[in-house]
PDB file of C-alpha atoms in Angstrom:
ATOM      1  CA  MET X 641      99.706 115.353 101.233  1.00 39.00           C
ATOM      2  CA  HIS X 642      99.363 116.207 104.970  1.00 38.00           C
ATOM      3  CA  ASP X 643      97.737 113.302 105.733  1.00 42.00           C
ATOM      4  CA  LEU X 644     100.191 111.479 103.771  1.00 35.00           C
ATOM      5  CA  LEU X 645     103.121 113.183 106.015  1.00 39.00           C
ATOM      6  CA  GLU X 646     100.984 112.461 109.410  1.00 46.00           C
ATOM      7  CA  TRP X 647     101.124 108.310 108.501  1.00 44.00           C
ATOM      8  CA  LEU X 648     104.640 108.549 107.952  1.00 49.00           C
ATOM      9  CA  ASN X 649     105.078 110.121 111.343  1.00 61.00           C
ATOM     10  CA  PRO X 650     106.711 107.177 113.295  1.00 65.00           C
ATOM     11  CA  GLU X 651     104.016 108.460 116.145  1.00 67.00           C
ATOM     12  CA  THR X 652     101.012 107.996 114.364  1.00 70.00           C
ATOM     13  CA  ILE X 653     102.133 104.731 112.800  1.00 70.00           C
ATOM     14  CA  ILE X 654     102.620 103.339 116.236  1.00 75.00           C
ATOM     15  CA  LYS X 655      99.625 104.925 117.456  1.00 73.00           C
ATOM     16  CA  GLN X 656      97.243 103.252 114.523  1.00 74.00           C
ATOM     17  CA  GLY X 657      99.201  99.760 114.176  1.00 72.00           C
ATOM     18  CA  GLY X 658     100.751  99.403 117.230  1.00 79.00           C
ATOM     19  CA  LEU X 659     104.453  96.952 117.041  1.00 87.00           C
ATOM     20  CA  TYR X 660     102.295  94.743 114.330  1.00 88.00           C
ATOM     21  CA  LEU X 661     102.179  97.627 111.865  1.00 87.00           C
ATOM     22  CA  VAL X 662     105.907  98.417 113.029  1.00 88.00           C
ATOM     23  CA  ALA X 663     106.356  94.912 112.052  1.00 92.00           C
ATOM     24  CA  PHE X 664     105.061  95.655 108.087  1.00 90.00           C
ATOM     25  CA  VAL X 665     106.460  98.661 107.638  1.00 88.00           C
ATOM     26  CA  ILE X 666     110.264  97.021 108.730  1.00 91.00           C
ATOM     27  CA  PHE X 667     109.177  94.587 106.605  1.00 93.00           C
ATOM     28  CA  ALA X 668     108.235  96.324 103.589  1.00 88.00           C
ATOM     29  CA  GLU X 669     111.293  98.925 104.119  1.00 86.00           C
ATOM     30  CA  THR X 670     113.824  96.325 103.933  1.00 85.00           C
ATOM     31  CA  GLY X 671     112.739  94.318 100.474  1.00 79.00           C
ATOM     32  CA  LEU X 672     109.957  95.674  98.931  1.00 80.00           C
ATOM     33  CA  PHE X 673     110.502  98.777  96.508  1.00 70.00           C
ATOM     34  CA  VAL X 674     107.742 100.051  97.839  1.00 69.00           C
ATOM     35  CA  GLY X 675     109.042 100.852 101.283  1.00 65.00           C
ATOM     36  CA  PHE X 676     111.971 102.833 100.285  1.00 65.00           C
ATOM     37  CA  PHE X 677     110.337 106.200 101.750  1.00 66.00           C
ATOM     38  CA  LEU X 678     109.367 104.711 104.881  1.00 70.00           C
ATOM     39  CA  PRO X 679     111.020 106.077 108.205  1.00 71.00           C
ATOM     40  CA  GLY X 680     112.647 102.822 109.524  1.00 77.00           C
ATOM     41  CA  ASP X 681     114.841 105.136 112.093  1.00 83.00           C
ATOM     42  CA  SER X 682     113.407 107.043 113.598  1.00 83.00           C
ATOM     43  CA  LEU X 683     110.497 104.315 113.616  1.00 86.00           C
ATOM     44  CA  LEU X 684     112.960 102.370 115.388  1.00 91.00           C
ATOM     45  CA  PHE X 685     113.968 105.021 118.004  1.00 88.00           C
ATOM     46  CA  VAL X 686     110.476 105.949 118.722  1.00 86.00           C
ATOM     47  CA  THR X 687     109.276 102.217 119.419  1.00 90.00           C
ATOM     48  CA  GLY X 688     112.344 101.457 121.533  1.00 91.00           C
ATOM     49  CA  LEU X 689     111.324 105.034 123.578  1.00 87.00           C
ATOM     50  CA  LEU X 690     107.648 104.023 123.910  1.00 86.00           C
ATOM     51  CA  VAL X 691     108.813 100.297 125.105  1.00 89.00           C
ATOM     52  CA  GLY X 692     110.714 102.253 127.368  1.00 87.00           C
ATOM     53  CA  ASN X 693     108.112 104.496 129.081  1.00 83.00           C
ATOM     54  CA  GLY X 694     105.454 101.596 129.440  1.00 82.00           C
ATOM     55  CA  LEU X 695     103.074 102.783 126.518  1.00 79.00           C
ATOM     56  CA  ILE X 696     103.801  99.618 124.381  1.00 85.00           C
ATOM     57  CA  GLU X 697     104.088  96.672 127.015  1.00 85.00           C
ATOM     58  CA  THR X 698     105.808  94.011 125.013  1.00 90.00           C
ATOM     59  CA  PRO X 699     109.023  93.394 126.675  1.00 94.00           C
ATOM     60  CA  ILE X 700     111.914  95.162 124.868  1.00 94.00           C
ATOM     61  CA  TYR X 701     114.167  91.680 124.061  1.00 95.00           C
ATOM     62  CA  LEU X 702     111.130  90.485 122.045  1.00 96.00           C
ATOM     63  CA  VAL X 703     110.455  93.438 120.124  1.00 95.00           C
ATOM     64  CA  VAL X 704     113.828  93.474 118.737  1.00 96.00           C
ATOM     65  CA  ILE X 705     113.550  90.279 118.328  1.00 97.00           C
ATOM     66  CA  ILE X 706     110.574  90.227 116.085  1.00 96.00           C
ATOM     67  CA  LEU X 707     111.486  93.607 114.483  1.00 96.00           C
ATOM     68  CA  ILE X 708     114.736  91.640 113.666  1.00 97.00           C
ATOM     69  CA  ALA X 709     113.279  89.003 111.865  1.00 97.00           C
ATOM     70  CA  MET X 710     110.851  90.858 109.973  1.00 95.00           C
ATOM     71  CA  ALA X 711     113.678  92.934 108.598  1.00 95.00           C
ATOM     72  CA  ILE X 712     115.732  89.245 107.765  1.00 96.00           C
ATOM     73  CA  LEU X 713     112.327  88.530 106.290  1.00 95.00           C
ATOM     74  CA  GLY X 714     112.143  91.629 104.141  1.00 94.00           C
ATOM     75  CA  ASN X 715     115.444  91.404 102.911  1.00 94.00           C
ATOM     76  CA  MET X 716     114.662  87.521 101.448  1.00 95.00           C
ATOM     77  CA  THR X 717     111.575  88.643 100.196  1.00 94.00           C
ATOM     78  CA  GLY X 718     113.540  91.332  98.187  1.00 92.00           C
ATOM     79  CA  PHE X 719     116.167  88.940  97.155  1.00 93.00           C
ATOM     80  CA  ALA X 720     113.485  86.672  96.032  1.00 93.00           C
ATOM     81  CA  PHE X 721     111.940  89.553  93.969  1.00 90.00           C
ATOM     82  CA  GLY X 722     115.271  90.764  92.746  1.00 87.00           C
ATOM     83  CA  LYS X 723     116.087  86.749  91.158  1.00 88.00           C
ATOM     84  CA  TRP X 724     113.004  86.783  89.360  1.00 88.00           C
ATOM     85  CA  MET X 725     112.570  89.952  87.936  1.00 83.00           C
ATOM     86  CA  GLY X 726     116.510  89.670  87.157  1.00 76.00           C
ATOM     87  CA  LYS X 727     117.767  92.541  84.310  1.00 77.00           C
ATOM     88  CA  SER X 728     114.270  93.072  83.141  1.00 79.00           C
ATOM     89  CA  LEU X 729     114.018  95.388  86.487  1.00 75.00           C
ATOM     90  CA  TYR X 730     115.984  97.983  84.595  1.00 73.00           C
ATOM     91  CA  GLN X 731     113.689  98.506  81.638  1.00 76.00           C
ATOM     92  CA  ARG X 732     110.750  98.963  83.680  1.00 76.00           C
ATOM     93  CA  LYS X 733     109.213 102.596  84.199  1.00 78.00           C
ATOM     94  CA  ASP X 734     109.659 105.138  86.958  1.00 73.00           C
ATOM     95  CA  GLY X 735     106.400 105.172  88.664  1.00 68.00           C
ATOM     96  CA  LEU X 736     105.029 106.407  91.962  1.00 65.00           C
ATOM     97  CA  LEU X 737     106.585 103.677  93.970  1.00 64.00           C
ATOM     98  CA  PHE X 738     109.871 102.683  91.584  1.00 70.00           C
ATOM     99  CA  LYS X 739     112.304 104.992  91.085  1.00 69.00           C
ATOM    100  CA  LYS X 740     115.049 103.372  89.121  1.00 75.00           C
ATOM    101  CA  LYS X 741     117.935 105.890  89.590  1.00 74.00           C
ATOM    102  CA  TYR X 742     118.034 104.672  93.154  1.00 75.00           C
ATOM    103  CA  LEU X 743     118.197 100.817  92.068  1.00 78.00           C
ATOM    104  CA  THR X 744     121.335 102.615  89.777  1.00 77.00           C
ATOM    105  CA  MET X 745     122.601 104.112  92.685  1.00 75.00           C
ATOM    106  CA  THR X 746     122.329 101.299  94.733  1.00 78.00           C
ATOM    107  CA  GLU X 747     124.394  99.020  91.746  1.00 78.00           C
ATOM    108  CA  ASN X 748     127.008 101.762  91.879  1.00 77.00           C
ATOM    109  CA  TYR X 749     127.556 101.495  95.552  1.00 75.00           C
ATOM    110  CA  TYR X 750     127.594  97.514  95.435  1.00 76.00           C
ATOM    111  CA  GLY X 751     130.256  98.027  92.561  1.00 73.00           C
ATOM    112  CA  ARG X 752     132.311  99.374  95.466  1.00 74.00           C
ATOM    113  CA  HIS X 753     131.307  97.699  98.323  1.00 72.00           C
ATOM    114  CA  GLY X 754     130.359  93.895  97.353  1.00 75.00           C
ATOM    115  CA  ILE X 755     129.091  92.260  99.767  1.00 79.00           C
ATOM    116  CA  LYS X 756     129.301  94.226 102.843  1.00 81.00           C
ATOM    117  CA  THR X 757     126.811  96.663 101.179  1.00 82.00           C
ATOM    118  CA  ILE X 758     123.743  93.859 102.552  1.00 85.00           C
ATOM    119  CA  PHE X 759     125.644  95.344 105.942  1.00 87.00           C
ATOM    120  CA  ILE X 760     126.093  98.715 105.908  1.00 83.00           C
ATOM    121  CA  GLY X 761     123.002  99.251 103.631  1.00 80.00           C
ATOM    122  CA  ARG X 762     121.086  98.497 106.989  1.00 86.00           C
ATOM    123  CA  PHE X 763     121.865 102.402 108.494  1.00 84.00           C
ATOM    124  CA  ILE X 764     121.060 103.937 104.688  1.00 81.00           C
ATOM    125  CA  PRO X 765     117.640 104.139 103.898  1.00 79.00           C
ATOM    126  CA  ILE X 766     117.107 103.607 100.211  1.00 79.00           C
ATOM    127  CA  ILE X 767     120.339 101.156 100.652  1.00 81.00           C
ATOM    128  CA  ARG X 768     119.154  99.405 102.754  1.00 85.00           C
ATOM    129  CA  THR X 769     115.646  98.937 100.872  1.00 85.00           C
ATOM    130  CA  PHE X 770     117.417  98.174  97.520  1.00 84.00           C
ATOM    131  CA  ALA X 771     120.176  96.066  98.131  1.00 86.00           C
ATOM    132  CA  PRO X 772     118.629  93.290  98.485  1.00 89.00           C
ATOM    133  CA  ILE X 773     116.601  93.378  95.371  1.00 88.00           C
ATOM    134  CA  LEU X 774     120.050  94.347  93.497  1.00 85.00           C
ATOM    135  CA  ALA X 775     121.170  90.871  95.154  1.00 88.00           C
ATOM    136  CA  GLY X 776     118.635  89.142  94.117  1.00 88.00           C
ATOM    137  CA  VAL X 777     119.262  90.828  90.407  1.00 86.00           C
ATOM    138  CA  ILE X 778     122.456  89.607  90.479  1.00 83.00           C
ATOM    139  CA  LYS X 779     122.278  86.161  91.824  1.00 84.00           C
ATOM    140  CA  MET X 780     124.276  86.255  94.336  1.00 85.00           C
ATOM    141  CA  ASP X 781     124.871  83.383  96.701  1.00 87.00           C
ATOM    142  CA  ALA X 782     121.907  83.100  98.740  1.00 90.00           C
ATOM    143  CA  LYS X 783     123.662  81.590 101.802  1.00 91.00           C
ATOM    144  CA  ARG X 784     126.367  84.850 101.811  1.00 89.00           C
ATOM    145  CA  PHE X 785     123.345  87.005 101.623  1.00 91.00           C
ATOM    146  CA  PHE X 786     122.007  85.546 104.613  1.00 94.00           C
ATOM    147  CA  LEU X 787     124.215  85.729 106.688  1.00 93.00           C
ATOM    148  CA  PHE X 788     125.412  89.321 106.171  1.00 91.00           C
ATOM    149  CA  SER X 789     121.530  89.938 106.306  1.00 93.00           C
ATOM    150  CA  VAL X 790     121.051  88.315 109.700  1.00 95.00           C
ATOM    151  CA  ILE X 791     124.168  90.281 110.977  1.00 94.00           C
ATOM    152  CA  GLY X 792     122.534  93.407 109.055  1.00 93.00           C
ATOM    153  CA  ALA X 793     120.132  93.211 111.090  1.00 95.00           C
ATOM    154  CA  ILE X 794     121.018  92.106 114.143  1.00 96.00           C
ATOM    155  CA  ALA X 795     122.905  95.415 113.967  1.00 93.00           C
ATOM    156  CA  TRP X 796     120.232  97.913 112.607  1.00 93.00           C
ATOM    157  CA  ILE X 797     117.385  97.231 114.669  1.00 95.00           C
ATOM    158  CA  ALA X 798     119.149  96.911 117.749  1.00 95.00           C
ATOM    159  CA  THR X 799     121.316  99.870 117.767  1.00 92.00           C
ATOM    160  CA  PHE X 800     118.585 102.194 117.091  1.00 91.00           C
ATOM    161  CA  THR X 801     115.697 100.407 119.134  1.00 94.00           C
ATOM    162  CA  LEU X 802     117.634 100.264 122.196  1.00 94.00           C
ATOM    163  CA  ILE X 803     119.023 103.561 122.046  1.00 89.00           C
ATOM    164  CA  GLY X 804     115.385 104.531 122.090  1.00 88.00           C
ATOM    165  CA  TYR X 805     115.350 102.621 124.946  1.00 91.00           C
ATOM    166  CA  PHE X 806     117.716 103.502 127.086  1.00 88.00           C
ATOM    167  CA  LEU X 807     117.351 107.512 126.307  1.00 84.00           C
ATOM    168  CA  CYS X 808     113.354 106.987 127.426  1.00 78.00           C
ATOM    169  CA  LYS X 809     114.439 108.398 131.167  1.00 74.00           C
ATOM    170  CA  VAL X 810     116.901 111.241 130.114  1.00 74.00           C
ATOM    171  CA  PRO X 811     114.812 114.235 131.231  1.00 72.00           C
ATOM    172  CA  GLY X 812     113.769 116.432 128.131  1.00 69.00           C
ATOM    173  CA  VAL X 813     113.681 113.401 125.961  1.00 67.00           C
ATOM    174  CA  GLN X 814     109.772 112.893 125.747  1.00 66.00           C
ATOM    175  CA  GLU X 815     108.885 116.515 125.753  1.00 65.00           C
ATOM    176  CA  ASN X 816     111.010 117.133 123.188  1.00 67.00           C
ATOM    177  CA  LEU X 817     110.365 114.051 120.941  1.00 66.00           C
ATOM    178  CA  LYS X 818     109.477 115.631 117.991  1.00 66.00           C
ATOM    179  CA  TRP X 819     111.972 117.618 117.162  1.00 67.00           C
ATOM    180  CA  ILE X 820     114.278 114.605 118.220  1.00 71.00           C
ATOM    181  CA  VAL X 821     113.024 112.456 115.236  1.00 67.00           C
ATOM    182  CA  ILE X 822     112.745 115.214 112.862  1.00 68.00           C
ATOM    183  CA  GLY X 823     116.372 115.977 113.769  1.00 71.00           C
ATOM    184  CA  LEU X 824     117.081 111.811 113.847  1.00 69.00           C
ATOM    185  CA  ILE X 825     115.239 111.591 109.906  1.00 64.00           C
ATOM    186  CA  ALA X 826     117.899 114.296 108.803  1.00 68.00           C
ATOM    187  CA  VAL X 827     120.890 113.019 110.267  1.00 68.00           C
ATOM    188  CA  THR X 828     119.858 109.602 108.358  1.00 64.00           C
ATOM    189  CA  LEU X 829     118.980 111.405 105.432  1.00 64.00           C
ATOM    190  CA  ILE X 830     122.841 112.781 105.107  1.00 69.00           C
ATOM    191  CA  PRO X 831     124.234 109.531 103.593  1.00 66.00           C
ATOM    192  CA  VAL X 832     121.687 109.425 100.983  1.00 62.00           C
ATOM    193  CA  VAL X 833     122.157 112.801 100.182  1.00 66.00           C
ATOM    194  CA  THR X 834     126.066 112.301  99.915  1.00 70.00           C
ATOM    195  CA  THR X 835     125.645 108.975  98.832  1.00 66.00           C
ATOM    196  CA  PHE X 836     122.862 110.035  95.499  1.00 64.00           C
ATOM    197  CA  PHE X 837     125.391 113.110  94.361  1.00 69.00           C
ATOM    198  CA  LYS X 838     128.365 110.731  94.943  1.00 69.00           C
ATOM    199  CA  GLU X 839     127.328 108.395  92.808  1.00 63.00           C
ATOM    200  CA  ARG X 840     125.503 110.505  90.014  1.00 66.00           C
ATOM    201  CA  LYS X 841     129.567 112.370  89.912  1.00 69.00           C
ATOM    202  CA  LEU X 842     130.916 109.048  89.748  1.00 66.00           C
ATOM    203  CA  MET X 843     128.462 107.953  86.628  1.00 62.00           C
ATOM    204  CA  LYS X 844     129.434 110.999  84.836  1.00 67.00           C
ATOM    205  CA  GLU X 845     133.041 110.777  85.085  1.00 64.00           C
ATOM    206  CA  GLN X 846     132.603 107.211  83.270  1.00 61.00           C
ATOM    207  CA  LYS X 847     130.287 108.251  80.750  1.00 60.00           C
ATOM    208  CA  GLU X 848     133.028 110.973  79.691  1.00 61.00           C
ATOM    209  CA  LYS X 849     135.787 108.323  79.535  1.00 61.00           C
ATOM    210  CA  THR X 850     133.813 106.475  77.216  1.00 60.00           C
ATOM    211  CA  GLU X 851     132.603 109.036  74.949  1.00 58.00           C
TER     212      GLU X 851
END
């Protein structure tokens, strides 16, 4: 368990695989249901920070472009997977890397926010993983999906990566990176928890109305 948590540490991911592994993680978290537990937000922040202090030598503009491309590719892969699986995905049994409740939570969220979920969901862990898959399941118009996917990818990647990049020179940031990452993870989990309980409450109310 400790080894798994260590591998989910953004610093470990970057240290072991560099920009290539960062790119793969962003791809996996934005469209493969096996990637819902990956630390996308904090990973982007740390990546920007390490580019800023020179530990990653790739120019920041190129890093941002590469990661945006991987985020879009991940979404398109998730969309294609959802379209291929269709409604049968709801009959899939829960496993270590798939939780049907997350798909249902995303469906309810999508029911209220519509196509905006593809954009808004970029900033919410779990939602950003399952939103493109659900879009494929319901056969959303591919052109509209791609448009919102691109806009969302640019906003998400640029926001977290550039914040890290520009904060790298702030005194105390490098020395307290561990605590900053923990705090960032905690903050990004807040919308996940609130969304989960809100969706569960709405599902309970809908069930009571039908009984």
